[in-house]
Coordinates of C-alpha atoms in Angstrom, one line a residue:
Chain A
X1 CA 29.8 7.1 49.3
X2 CA 28.6 4.1 51.3
X3 CA 32.0 3.3 52.9
X4 CA 31.2 -0.4 53.7
X5 CA 29.3 -1.3 50.6
X6 CA 30.9 -3.8 48.2
X7 CA 29.2 -4.6 45.0
X8 CA 29.8 -7.9 43.3
X9 CA 28.8 -7.7 39.6
X10 CA 28.2 -11.1 38.1
X11 CA 28.8 -11.1 34.3
X12 CA 28.7 -14.9 34.0
X13 CA 27.3 -17.7 36.2
X14 CA 28.8 -21.1 36.8
X15 CA 28.5 -23.9 39.3
X16 CA 31.5 -22.4 41.1
X17 CA 29.9 -19.0 41.5
X18 CA 28.1 -19.9 44.8
X19 CA 31.3 -21.0 46.5
X20 CA 33.1 -17.8 45.5
X21 CA 30.2 -15.7 46.7
X22 CA 30.1 -17.4 50.1
X23 CA 33.8 -16.6 50.5
X24 CA 33.1 -13.0 49.6
X25 CA 30.3 -12.7 52.1
X26 CA 32.8 -13.8 54.8
X27 CA 35.2 -11.1 53.8
X28 CA 32.8 -8.3 53.0
X29 CA 29.7 -8.5 55.3
X30 CA 28.1 -5.5 53.5
X31 CA 28.2 -7.3 50.1
X32 CA 25.5 -6.6 47.5
X33 CA 25.4 -8.9 44.5
X34 CA 24.0 -7.8 41.2
X35 CA 23.3 -10.4 38.5
X36 CA 24.0 -8.9 35.0
X37 CA 23.4 -12.2 33.2
X38 CA 20.3 -13.5 31.5
X39 CA 17.4 -13.6 33.9
X40 CA 16.4 -17.1 32.7
X41 CA 19.7 -18.7 33.8
X42 CA 18.6 -21.5 36.2
X43 CA 21.9 -21.1 38.2
X44 CA 20.6 -17.7 39.3
X45 CA 18.0 -19.5 41.5
X46 CA 20.7 -21.1 43.5
X47 CA 22.4 -17.9 44.4
X48 CA 19.8 -16.3 46.7
X49 CA 19.8 -13.6 48.0
X50 CA 20.6 -12.0 44.7
X51 CA 20.0 -8.5 43.4
X52 CA 18.8 -8.4 39.8
X53 CA 19.8 -5.8 37.2
X54 CA 16.6 -3.9 36.6
X55 CA 17.7 -1.6 33.8
X56 CA 17.8 2.1 34.0
X57 CA 14.2 2.3 32.8
X58 CA 12.3 2.0 29.6
X59 CA 14.6 4.1 27.4
X60 CA 17.8 2.3 28.3
X61 CA 17.7 0.2 25.1
X62 CA 17.3 3.3 22.9
X63 CA 20.0 5.1 24.9
X64 CA 22.7 2.5 24.5
X65 CA 21.9 1.8 20.8
X66 CA 22.2 5.6 20.2
X67 CA 25.6 5.7 22.0
X68 CA 26.7 2.6 20.0
X69 CA 25.8 4.2 16.7
X70 CA 27.6 7.4 17.7
X71 CA 30.8 5.5 18.6
X72 CA 30.6 3.5 15.4
X73 CA 30.3 6.7 13.3
X74 CA 33.2 8.4 15.1
X75 CA 35.3 5.3 14.4
X76 CA 34.4 5.3 10.8
X77 CA 35.2 9.0 10.4
X78 CA 38.7 8.5 11.8
X79 CA 39.3 5.4 9.6
X80 CA 38.1 7.1 6.5
X81 CA 40.8 9.8 6.9
X82 CA 43.4 7.1 6.8
X83 CA 44.2 6.3 3.1
X84 CA 45.4 2.8 3.9
X85 CA 42.1 1.9 5.4
X86 CA 40.2 3.7 2.7
X87 CA 41.9 1.9 -0.2
X88 CA 42.2 -1.6 1.3
X89 CA 38.9 -2.0 3.0
X90 CA 36.2 0.6 2.4
X91 CA 36.8 0.3 -1.3
X92 CA 38.0 -3.3 -1.5
X93 CA 37.8 -4.3 -5.2
X94 CA 36.0 -1.0 -5.8
X95 CA 33.0 -2.0 -3.7
X96 CA 31.9 0.6 -1.2
X97 CA 31.5 -1.2 2.2
X98 CA 31.1 1.8 4.4
X99 CA 27.5 1.0 5.4
X100 CA 28.2 -2.7 6.0
X101 CA 31.2 -1.8 8.1
X102 CA 29.3 0.8 10.1
X103 CA 26.6 -1.8 10.7
X104 CA 29.1 -4.5 11.7
X105 CA 30.8 -2.1 14.2
X106 CA 27.5 -1.0 15.6
X107 CA 26.0 -4.5 16.1
X108 CA 29.0 -6.6 17.0
X109 CA 31.3 -4.2 18.8
X110 CA 29.7 -1.1 20.2
X111 CA 26.3 -2.4 21.2
X112 CA 27.8 -4.5 24.0
X113 CA 30.3 -1.8 24.8
X114 CA 27.7 0.9 25.1
X115 CA 25.4 -1.4 27.2
X116 CA 28.2 -2.2 29.6
X117 CA 29.3 1.4 30.0
X118 CA 25.8 2.7 30.7
X119 CA 24.9 -0.2 32.9
X120 CA 28.1 0.2 35.0
X121 CA 27.6 4.0 35.3
X122 CA 24.0 3.6 36.3
X123 CA 24.8 1.0 39.0
X124 CA 27.6 3.2 40.4
X125 CA 25.4 6.2 40.6
X126 CA 22.6 4.3 42.2
X127 CA 24.5 2.3 44.7
X128 CA 27.4 4.6 45.4
X129 CA 29.7 1.7 46.5
X130 CA 33.2 1.9 48.0
X131 CA 34.4 -1.0 45.9
X132 CA 33.3 -3.2 43.0
X133 CA 34.2 -6.8 42.4
X134 CA 33.4 -8.0 38.9
X135 CA 33.4 -11.7 38.0
X136 CA 35.0 -13.0 34.8
X137 CA 34.9 -9.7 32.9
X138 CA 36.3 -9.4 29.4
X139 CA 39.0 -6.8 28.8
X140 CA 36.7 -4.1 27.6
X141 CA 34.4 -4.5 30.6
X142 CA 37.3 -4.2 32.9
X143 CA 38.7 -1.1 31.1
X144 CA 35.3 0.6 31.2
X145 CA 34.9 -0.1 34.8
X146 CA 38.4 1.1 35.6
X147 CA 37.7 4.3 33.7
X148 CA 34.5 4.9 35.7
X149 CA 36.3 3.9 38.9
X150 CA 38.7 6.7 38.4
X151 CA 35.9 9.2 37.8
X152 CA 33.9 8.1 40.8
X153 CA 36.8 7.2 43.1
X154 CA 36.0 3.5 43.6
X155 CA 38.2 0.5 44.0
X156 CA 37.8 -2.2 41.3
X157 CA 39.0 -5.8 41.3
X158 CA 38.2 -8.7 39.1
X159 CA 37.5 -12.3 40.0
X160 CA 37.8 -15.0 37.4
X161 CA 35.3 -17.9 37.8
X162 CA 35.6 -20.8 35.5
X163 CA 32.7 -21.2 33.1
X164 CA 31.5 -24.0 31.0
X165 CA 32.4 -24.0 27.3
X166 CA 29.7 -23.5 24.7
X167 CA 28.8 -26.1 22.1
X168 CA 30.3 -25.5 18.6
X169 CA 28.0 -24.1 15.9
X170 CA 26.9 -26.1 12.9
X171 CA 28.8 -25.4 9.7
X172 CA 27.5 -25.5 6.1
X173 CA 28.8 -28.0 3.6
X174 CA 31.0 -27.0 0.8
X175 CA 29.6 -26.6 -2.7
X176 CA 31.7 -25.9 -5.7
X177 CA 29.4 -25.9 -8.7
X178 CA 27.1 -23.1 -9.6
X179 CA 25.1 -23.1 -12.8
X180 CA 24.2 -20.0 -14.7
X181 CA 20.6 -19.0 -14.7
X182 CA 18.5 -19.8 -17.8
X183 CA 16.2 -16.9 -18.5
X184 CA 14.9 -14.6 -15.8
X185 CA 16.0 -15.7 -12.3
X186 CA 15.4 -14.5 -8.8
X187 CA 18.4 -15.2 -6.5
X188 CA 16.9 -15.0 -3.0
X189 CA 19.3 -14.9 0.0
X190 CA 17.6 -16.4 3.0
X191 CA 18.9 -16.5 6.6
X192 CA 15.8 -18.1 8.0
X193 CA 13.0 -20.6 7.1
X194 CA 10.5 -17.9 8.0
X195 CA 11.7 -15.7 5.1
X196 CA 11.1 -18.5 2.7
X197 CA 7.6 -19.1 4.1
X198 CA 6.8 -15.4 3.8
X199 CA 7.9 -15.4 0.2
X200 CA 6.2 -18.6 -1.0
X201 CA 3.4 -16.9 -2.8
X202 CA 5.8 -14.3 -4.4
X203 CA 7.9 -17.2 -5.7
X204 CA 4.8 -19.0 -7.1
X205 CA 3.8 -15.9 -8.9
X206 CA 7.2 -15.3 -10.4
X207 CA 7.3 -19.0 -11.5
X208 CA 4.0 -18.4 -13.3
X209 CA 5.7 -15.5 -15.1
X210 CA 8.4 -18.0 -16.3
X211 CA 11.0 -17.1 -13.7
X212 CA 13.4 -19.4 -12.0
X213 CA 13.8 -19.3 -8.2
X214 CA 17.2 -20.0 -6.6
X215 CA 17.6 -19.7 -2.9
X216 CA 20.9 -19.2 -1.2
X217 CA 21.0 -20.8 2.2
X218 CA 22.7 -18.3 4.6
X219 CA 22.0 -20.6 7.5
X220 CA 22.5 -24.3 8.0
X221 CA 19.1 -24.5 9.6
X222 CA 17.2 -23.8 6.4
X223 CA 14.9 -26.6 5.4
X224 CA 14.5 -27.2 1.7
X225 CA 11.1 -28.9 2.3
X226 CA 9.6 -25.4 3.1
X227 CA 9.6 -24.5 -0.6
X228 CA 10.6 -27.5 -2.8
X229 CA 10.1 -25.7 -6.1
X230 CA 13.3 -23.7 -5.8
X231 CA 16.9 -24.7 -6.4
X232 CA 18.9 -24.4 -3.2
X233 CA 22.5 -23.2 -3.1
X234 CA 24.7 -23.5 0.0
X235 CA 26.5 -20.3 1.0
X236 CA 29.9 -21.7 1.2
X237 CA 33.5 -21.1 0.4
X238 CA 34.1 -22.2 -3.3
X239 CA 37.8 -21.5 -3.0
X240 CA 40.6 -22.1 -0.6
X241 CA 40.0 -20.3 2.6
X242 CA 43.7 -20.1 3.1
X243 CA 44.0 -17.8 0.1
X244 CA 41.3 -15.6 1.4
X245 CA 43.1 -15.3 4.8
X246 CA 46.3 -14.4 2.9
X247 CA 44.4 -11.7 1.1
X248 CA 43.2 -10.4 4.4
X249 CA 46.9 -10.2 5.3
X250 CA 46.8 -6.8 3.6
X251 CA 44.6 -5.6 6.4
X252 CA 46.9 -7.2 9.0
X253 CA 49.9 -5.3 7.6
X254 CA 48.3 -1.9 8.2
X255 CA 50.6 0.0 10.6
X256 CA 48.6 3.1 11.1
X257 CA 46.8 3.6 14.4
X258 CA 43.1 3.9 13.6
X259 CA 42.1 6.0 16.5
X260 CA 43.2 9.2 18.2
X261 CA 43.0 8.3 21.9
X262 CA 42.2 10.5 24.9
X263 CA 42.3 9.1 28.4
X264 CA 38.7 9.8 29.2
X265 CA 36.8 8.5 26.2
X266 CA 35.0 5.2 25.8
X267 CA 37.1 4.7 22.6
X268 CA 40.2 4.8 24.8
X269 CA 38.8 2.2 27.1
X270 CA 38.0 -0.2 24.3
X271 CA 41.4 0.3 22.7
X272 CA 43.4 -2.0 21.8
X273 CA 40.5 -4.4 21.6
X274 CA 38.8 -2.2 19.0
X275 CA 42.1 -2.0 17.0
X276 CA 42.3 -5.7 17.1
X277 CA 38.7 -6.1 16.1
X278 CA 39.2 -3.7 13.1
X279 CA 42.3 -5.4 11.9
X280 CA 41.5 -9.1 12.2
X281 CA 37.9 -9.8 13.0
X282 CA 35.8 -7.1 11.3
X283 CA 37.2 -7.5 7.8
X284 CA 36.8 -11.3 7.8
X285 CA 33.0 -11.6 7.8
X286 CA 32.5 -8.6 5.6
X287 CA 35.0 -9.5 2.9
X288 CA 34.3 -13.2 3.0
X289 CA 30.6 -12.7 2.4
X290 CA 31.4 -10.1 -0.3
X291 CA 33.7 -12.5 -2.0
X292 CA 31.1 -15.3 -2.0
X293 CA 28.3 -13.1 -3.1
X294 CA 30.5 -11.7 -5.9
X295 CA 31.4 -15.1 -7.2
X296 CA 27.7 -16.2 -7.0
X297 CA 26.5 -13.3 -9.0
X298 CA 29.3 -13.7 -11.5
X299 CA 28.5 -17.4 -12.1
X300 CA 24.7 -17.4 -11.8
X301 CA 24.0 -14.0 -13.3
X302 CA 20.5 -13.6 -11.8
X303 CA 18.1 -11.1 -13.1
X304 CA 17.3 -9.8 -9.6
X305 CA 18.7 -10.5 -6.1
X306 CA 16.4 -10.3 -3.2
X307 CA 16.7 -10.6 0.6
X308 CA 14.7 -9.9 3.7
X309 CA 17.8 -8.9 5.6
X310 CA 17.2 -5.2 6.0
X311 CA 18.5 -5.0 9.6
X312 CA 21.8 -6.9 9.2
X313 CA 25.1 -6.1 7.5
X314 CA 24.4 -8.8 4.9
X315 CA 21.8 -6.7 3.1
X316 CA 24.3 -3.9 2.9
X317 CA 27.0 -6.2 1.5
X318 CA 24.6 -7.7 -1.0
X319 CA 23.6 -4.2 -2.2
X320 CA 27.2 -3.1 -2.5
X321 CA 28.2 -6.2 -4.5
X322 CA 25.1 -6.1 -6.6
X323 CA 25.9 -2.6 -7.6
X324 CA 29.4 -3.7 -8.8
X325 CA 27.9 -6.5 -10.9
X326 CA 25.0 -4.2 -12.2
X327 CA 22.4 -6.6 -10.8
X328 CA 19.5 -4.9 -9.0
X329 CA 19.0 -5.8 -5.3
X330 CA 15.5 -5.8 -3.9
X331 CA 14.6 -6.0 -0.2
X332 CA 11.3 -7.2 1.1
X333 CA 10.3 -6.0 4.5
X334 CA 9.5 -8.8 6.9
X335 CA 8.9 -7.1 10.3
X336 CA 7.7 -3.8 11.6
X337 CA 10.4 -1.1 11.3
X338 CA 10.9 1.0 14.4
X339 CA 12.9 4.1 15.3
X340 CA 16.0 2.1 16.0
X341 CA 19.6 2.5 14.6
X342 CA 19.6 -0.8 12.7
X343 CA 17.1 0.8 10.3
X344 CA 19.4 3.7 9.6
X345 CA 20.7 4.3 6.0
X346 CA 18.9 1.4 4.4
X347 CA 20.1 1.0 0.9
X348 CA 18.7 -1.2 -1.9
X349 CA 17.6 -0.6 -5.5
X350 CA 14.0 -1.3 -4.5
X351 CA 12.4 -1.8 -1.1
X352 CA 9.0 -3.5 -0.9
X353 CA 7.5 -2.0 2.3
X354 CA 4.3 -2.8 4.3
X355 CA 2.8 0.7 4.2
X356 CA 3.2 4.5 4.1
X357 CA 4.3 4.6 7.8
X358 CA 7.4 2.4 7.2
X359 CA 8.3 4.4 4.1
X360 CA 8.2 7.7 6.0
X361 CA 10.2 6.3 8.9
X362 CA 12.9 4.9 6.8
X363 CA 13.2 8.0 4.7
X364 CA 13.6 10.0 7.9
X365 CA 16.4 7.6 8.9
X366 CA 18.4 8.2 5.7
X367 CA 17.0 6.0 3.0
X368 CA 16.4 7.4 -0.6
X369 CA 12.7 8.1 -1.2
X370 CA 12.6 6.7 -4.7
X371 CA 13.5 3.1 -3.7
X372 CA 10.2 2.4 -1.9
X373 CA 7.2 0.6 -3.3
X374 CA 4.3 0.0 -1.0
X375 CA 3.2 -3.6 -1.4
X376 CA 1.7 -4.6 1.9
X377 CA 3.0 -7.6 3.9
X378 CA 3.3 -10.9 1.9
X379 CA 2.9 -13.1 4.9
X380 CA -0.4 -11.5 5.8
X381 CA -1.9 -12.8 2.6
X382 CA -2.0 -16.2 4.2
X383 CA -3.9 -14.8 7.1
X384 CA -6.6 -13.5 4.7
X385 CA -6.8 -16.6 2.5
X386 CA -6.3 -19.3 5.1
X387 CA -8.9 -22.0 5.6
X388 CA -9.4 -21.9 9.4
X389 CA -10.3 -24.9 11.5
X390 CA -13.6 -24.8 13.4
X391 CA -13.6 -23.4 17.0
X392 CA -14.3 -26.9 18.3
X393 CA -11.2 -28.3 16.6
X394 CA -9.1 -25.6 18.1
X395 CA -10.5 -26.1 21.6
X396 CA -9.7 -29.8 21.3
X397 CA -6.1 -29.0 20.4
X398 CA -5.9 -26.8 23.4
X399 CA -7.1 -29.6 25.6
X400 CA -10.5 -28.0 26.3
X401 CA -14.0 -29.4 25.7
X402 CA -15.2 -28.9 22.1
X403 CA -18.5 -27.6 23.5
X404 CA -16.8 -25.0 25.6
X405 CA -18.6 -21.7 24.8
X406 CA -16.3 -19.4 26.7
X407 CA -14.7 -16.5 24.9
X408 CA -11.0 -16.9 24.2
X409 CA -8.6 -14.2 25.4
X410 CA -5.2 -14.6 23.8
X411 CA -2.1 -13.1 25.6
X412 CA 0.9 -13.0 23.2
X413 CA 3.7 -12.9 25.8
X414 CA 7.2 -11.5 25.2
X415 CA 10.6 -12.9 26.1
X416 CA 12.9 -11.3 28.5
X417 CA 15.3 -8.5 27.4
X418 CA 17.1 -5.7 29.2
X419 CA 14.2 -3.5 28.1
X420 CA 11.6 -6.1 29.3
X421 CA 13.0 -7.3 32.6
X422 CA 11.9 -10.4 34.5
X423 CA 10.1 -8.5 37.3
X424 CA 8.0 -6.5 34.8
X425 CA 7.1 -9.6 32.8
X426 CA 6.1 -11.4 36.0
X427 CA 4.0 -8.5 37.2
X428 CA 2.2 -8.3 33.9
X429 CA 1.4 -12.0 33.6
X430 CA 0.3 -12.1 37.2
X431 CA -2.1 -9.2 36.6
X432 CA -3.5 -10.8 33.5
X433 CA -4.1 -14.1 35.2
X434 CA -5.8 -12.4 38.2
X435 CA -8.1 -10.3 35.9
X436 CA -8.9 -13.0 33.3
X437 CA -9.1 -15.7 36.0
X438 CA -12.0 -13.7 37.6
X439 CA -14.2 -13.9 34.5
X440 CA -16.2 -17.1 34.2
X441 CA -17.2 -16.6 30.6
X442 CA -13.7 -16.4 29.3
X443 CA -10.6 -18.6 29.0
X444 CA -7.1 -17.2 28.8
X445 CA -4.7 -18.7 26.2
X446 CA -1.1 -17.6 26.7
X447 CA 0.9 -17.9 23.5
X448 CA 4.5 -17.9 24.3
X449 CA 7.1 -16.2 22.1
X450 CA 9.1 -18.7 20.1
X451 CA 12.3 -17.6 21.9
X452 CA 10.7 -17.6 25.4
X453 CA 12.2 -20.5 27.4
X454 CA 12.6 -19.4 31.0
X455 CA 9.5 -21.0 32.3
X456 CA 8.2 -17.8 33.9
X457 CA 4.7 -17.9 32.3
X458 CA 4.1 -21.6 33.0
X459 CA 5.2 -21.1 36.6
X460 CA 2.9 -18.1 37.2
X461 CA -0.1 -19.7 35.4
X462 CA 0.2 -23.0 37.2
Chain B
X1 CA -5.2 -19.5 38.5
X2 CA -8.3 -21.8 38.7
X3 CA -8.0 -25.1 36.8
X4 CA -9.2 -24.8 33.2
X5 CA -9.2 -21.0 33.2
X6 CA -5.8 -20.7 31.4
X7 CA -3.8 -22.7 28.8
X8 CA -0.2 -22.0 27.9
X9 CA 0.9 -22.9 24.3
X10 CA 4.0 -22.2 22.3
X11 CA 3.7 -24.0 19.0
X12 CA -0.1 -23.8 18.3
X13 CA -0.8 -21.9 15.1
X14 CA -1.1 -18.3 16.1
X15 CA -3.5 -17.4 13.3
X16 CA -5.9 -20.1 14.4
X17 CA -5.8 -18.7 17.9
X18 CA -6.3 -15.1 16.7
X19 CA -9.1 -16.1 14.3
X20 CA -11.2 -17.7 17.1
X21 CA -10.3 -15.3 19.9
X22 CA -12.4 -12.4 21.3
X23 CA -9.4 -10.2 21.8
X24 CA -5.6 -10.1 22.0
X25 CA -3.5 -8.8 24.9
X26 CA 0.2 -8.0 24.2
X27 CA 3.0 -5.8 25.4
X28 CA 4.2 -4.6 22.0
X29 CA 4.4 -7.6 19.7
X30 CA 3.8 -7.3 16.0
X31 CA 1.1 -9.9 16.4
X32 CA -1.0 -6.9 17.2
X33 CA -1.1 -6.3 13.4
X34 CA -2.3 -9.8 12.7
X35 CA -5.1 -9.3 15.3
X36 CA -6.1 -6.0 13.7
X37 CA -6.2 -7.6 10.2
X38 CA -8.5 -10.3 11.7
X39 CA -10.7 -7.5 13.1
X40 CA -9.9 -8.2 16.8
X41 CA -9.7 -5.6 19.6
X42 CA -6.3 -5.2 21.3
X43 CA -5.2 -4.4 24.8
X44 CA -1.6 -3.2 25.2
X45 CA -0.2 -3.9 28.7
X46 CA 2.4 -1.3 29.4
X47 CA 2.9 -0.9 33.1
X48 CA 6.0 1.3 32.7
X49 CA 6.3 5.0 32.1
X50 CA 7.6 4.8 28.5
X51 CA 5.8 5.3 25.3
X52 CA 4.5 2.2 23.5
X53 CA 6.9 0.8 21.0
X54 CA 4.3 0.4 18.3
X55 CA 1.4 2.8 17.8
X56 CA -1.6 0.6 18.4
X57 CA -3.0 2.6 21.3
X58 CA -1.9 6.0 19.9
X59 CA -3.8 5.2 16.8
X60 CA -6.8 3.8 18.7
X61 CA -7.0 0.3 17.5
X62 CA -6.0 -0.7 21.1
X63 CA -6.5 0.4 24.6
X64 CA -3.5 0.8 26.8
X65 CA -3.7 -0.7 30.2
X66 CA -1.3 1.1 32.5
X67 CA -1.9 -1.0 35.6
X68 CA -3.9 -4.0 36.8
X69 CA -6.9 -1.9 38.0
X70 CA -7.1 -0.3 34.5
X71 CA -6.9 -3.7 32.9
X72 CA -9.7 -5.0 35.1
X73 CA -11.8 -2.1 33.9
X74 CA -11.1 -2.5 30.2
X75 CA -11.2 -6.3 29.7
X76 CA -14.9 -6.9 30.5
X77 CA -15.9 -4.1 28.2
X78 CA -14.2 -5.8 25.3
X79 CA -16.0 -9.0 26.0
X80 CA -19.3 -7.3 25.2
X81 CA -20.6 -5.2 22.3
X82 CA -19.7 -2.0 24.3
X83 CA -19.0 1.5 23.0
X84 CA -15.3 0.9 23.4
X85 CA -15.5 -2.3 21.3
X86 CA -17.2 -0.3 18.5
X87 CA -14.7 2.6 18.7
X88 CA -11.7 0.3 18.2
X89 CA -13.4 -1.5 15.3
X90 CA -14.0 1.9 13.6
X91 CA -10.3 2.8 13.5
X92 CA -9.0 -0.5 12.1
X93 CA -9.5 0.3 8.4
X94 CA -7.5 3.5 8.6
X95 CA -4.7 1.8 10.6
X96 CA -4.5 -1.0 8.1
X97 CA -4.2 1.4 5.2
X98 CA -1.5 3.4 6.9
X99 CA 0.7 0.5 8.1
X100 CA -0.1 -2.4 5.8
X101 CA -1.6 -0.8 2.7
X102 CA -4.6 -3.1 2.4
X103 CA -6.0 -6.3 3.8
X104 CA -6.9 -7.5 0.3
X105 CA -4.6 -10.6 0.3
X106 CA -2.7 -9.3 -2.8
X107 CA 0.6 -8.2 -1.3
X108 CA 2.5 -11.2 -2.7
X109 CA 1.2 -10.3 -6.2
X110 CA 2.3 -6.7 -5.8
X111 CA 5.7 -7.8 -4.6
X112 CA 6.2 -10.3 -7.4
X113 CA 5.3 -7.6 -9.9
X114 CA 7.7 -5.2 -8.4
X115 CA 10.5 -7.8 -8.7
X116 CA 9.5 -8.5 -12.3
X117 CA 9.5 -4.8 -13.2
X118 CA 12.8 -4.2 -11.4
X119 CA 14.4 -7.0 -13.5
X120 CA 13.0 -5.5 -16.7
X121 CA 13.9 -1.9 -16.0
X122 CA 17.3 -2.1 -14.4
X123 CA 18.8 -5.3 -15.5
X124 CA 21.8 -5.2 -17.9
X125 CA 24.2 -8.0 -18.7
X126 CA 27.1 -7.9 -16.4
X127 CA 30.2 -6.5 -18.0
X128 CA 32.9 -9.0 -17.4
X129 CA 35.6 -6.3 -17.7
X130 CA 34.5 -4.8 -14.4
X131 CA 34.7 -8.1 -12.5
X132 CA 37.9 -8.8 -10.8
X133 CA 37.8 -12.4 -9.6
X134 CA 41.1 -13.9 -8.8

């Protein structure tokens, strides 16, 4: 152990952080700071010198998603043995939500837990500090760190730094009236404008077959202009939310302890937050969505339900509810599937997939083989049929001379993630600029990812 | 970077860029598939030790650049009608058929037909006795 080394782990940054760190430097001269927040946070620049979390390596993401899936499965197993839980939640109104709950646990609870646990353990092993000061941790982070501190004989203390509050999310309007479908009808659940764009030609074709298209807006951001031929339905609460919360009271009244705890397990470290999550927070989104979908299907009676949500719990809820109402649920693939836990146990009546490779991968990950139909990717049809502008028009749009005869090299850059840290992205873009910049007969066009907003590329290119 | 040698864009139509470009460089983005469909060569920049997330290089529609020196060696070759350029072109049809069925522009038609058949084959009128709405 490095006797004098004190690590400060920053989980959040605020304008007060610098003052706090200056005080810490005075007290602990051997202080090393590691920033665990988003690399793009502009406050990080004011906190120099600052160590940056580099990740354990390329397989870190796979490692923590696997750990998260294991923890979710263990929790489900314990809960399923409990008859109270089994009757009131897993089989709420005779709808089997096991997959949706597993998914919800995995994504919203254990992904962060597993990431924090592996990250802390890695840092402790690498730095071997005498003490750790963690800023503004949540309870789970503190429990995990305390658990590791015992194991590695380290002192841990927390420092609360005030952070700014986040703006409130937009809410959907309330809609009470749903008309039953006349004739064949596709009820498409969309969480993104892109899904509607990708499905436009499919909708047009179904309309030519005499079908009606109804689109359920799962997000307030969906723009009806994207496909005006459809009827849009808000995904809202067509009944008193208070009644629903009373109904969820059945979950609150559960008295059994959902987990067997041992002092050394991660599950112990996340208890009682996990227990709280299971009782109050987890049932709410799953049951509320299920209630709404159930009412929609009952009133509208579509011929087929469809969605592109194959990686979220919503797709799993839709399938479970569709089964109860005897309405088939189709999923249309919209992105490349990878060997990643969100693609596990995909369940739909039919799954329109891009190609043989996706089918094989998803079967390997637990999907039934007979649900698949290989259709290709709908959105690539536009790529084939599109009437492209001339090169001159494109060059003009890029701010280049229309007579520029240089060859265009496109770099499609990626945004920063734990698996794609700032330093690696910087090294890559610098290398590409050096190499492409040395070729006179070529011009480099960097296409930023839609979610990329940290200014790294613009800074390097300029 | 010398003036006029690089442009950064975010909202320009990606397909227009890919259609007119000579090649695409990416880390692992699925835009590699679009580039392959438009018959463009790919360079995957992976300066780490891990495997690529998507199989472009493994299935030889892309060349993987493991470092800057390697990138500097590959890039000029793909700006000319080199052997490497031809090799990548040769593998694209097989890649498309494996991962995207076909570049025939009929995926929407197949999907619509699948939905139609699903409705015809599986649909039964909901039995109101089974529905417990309170």
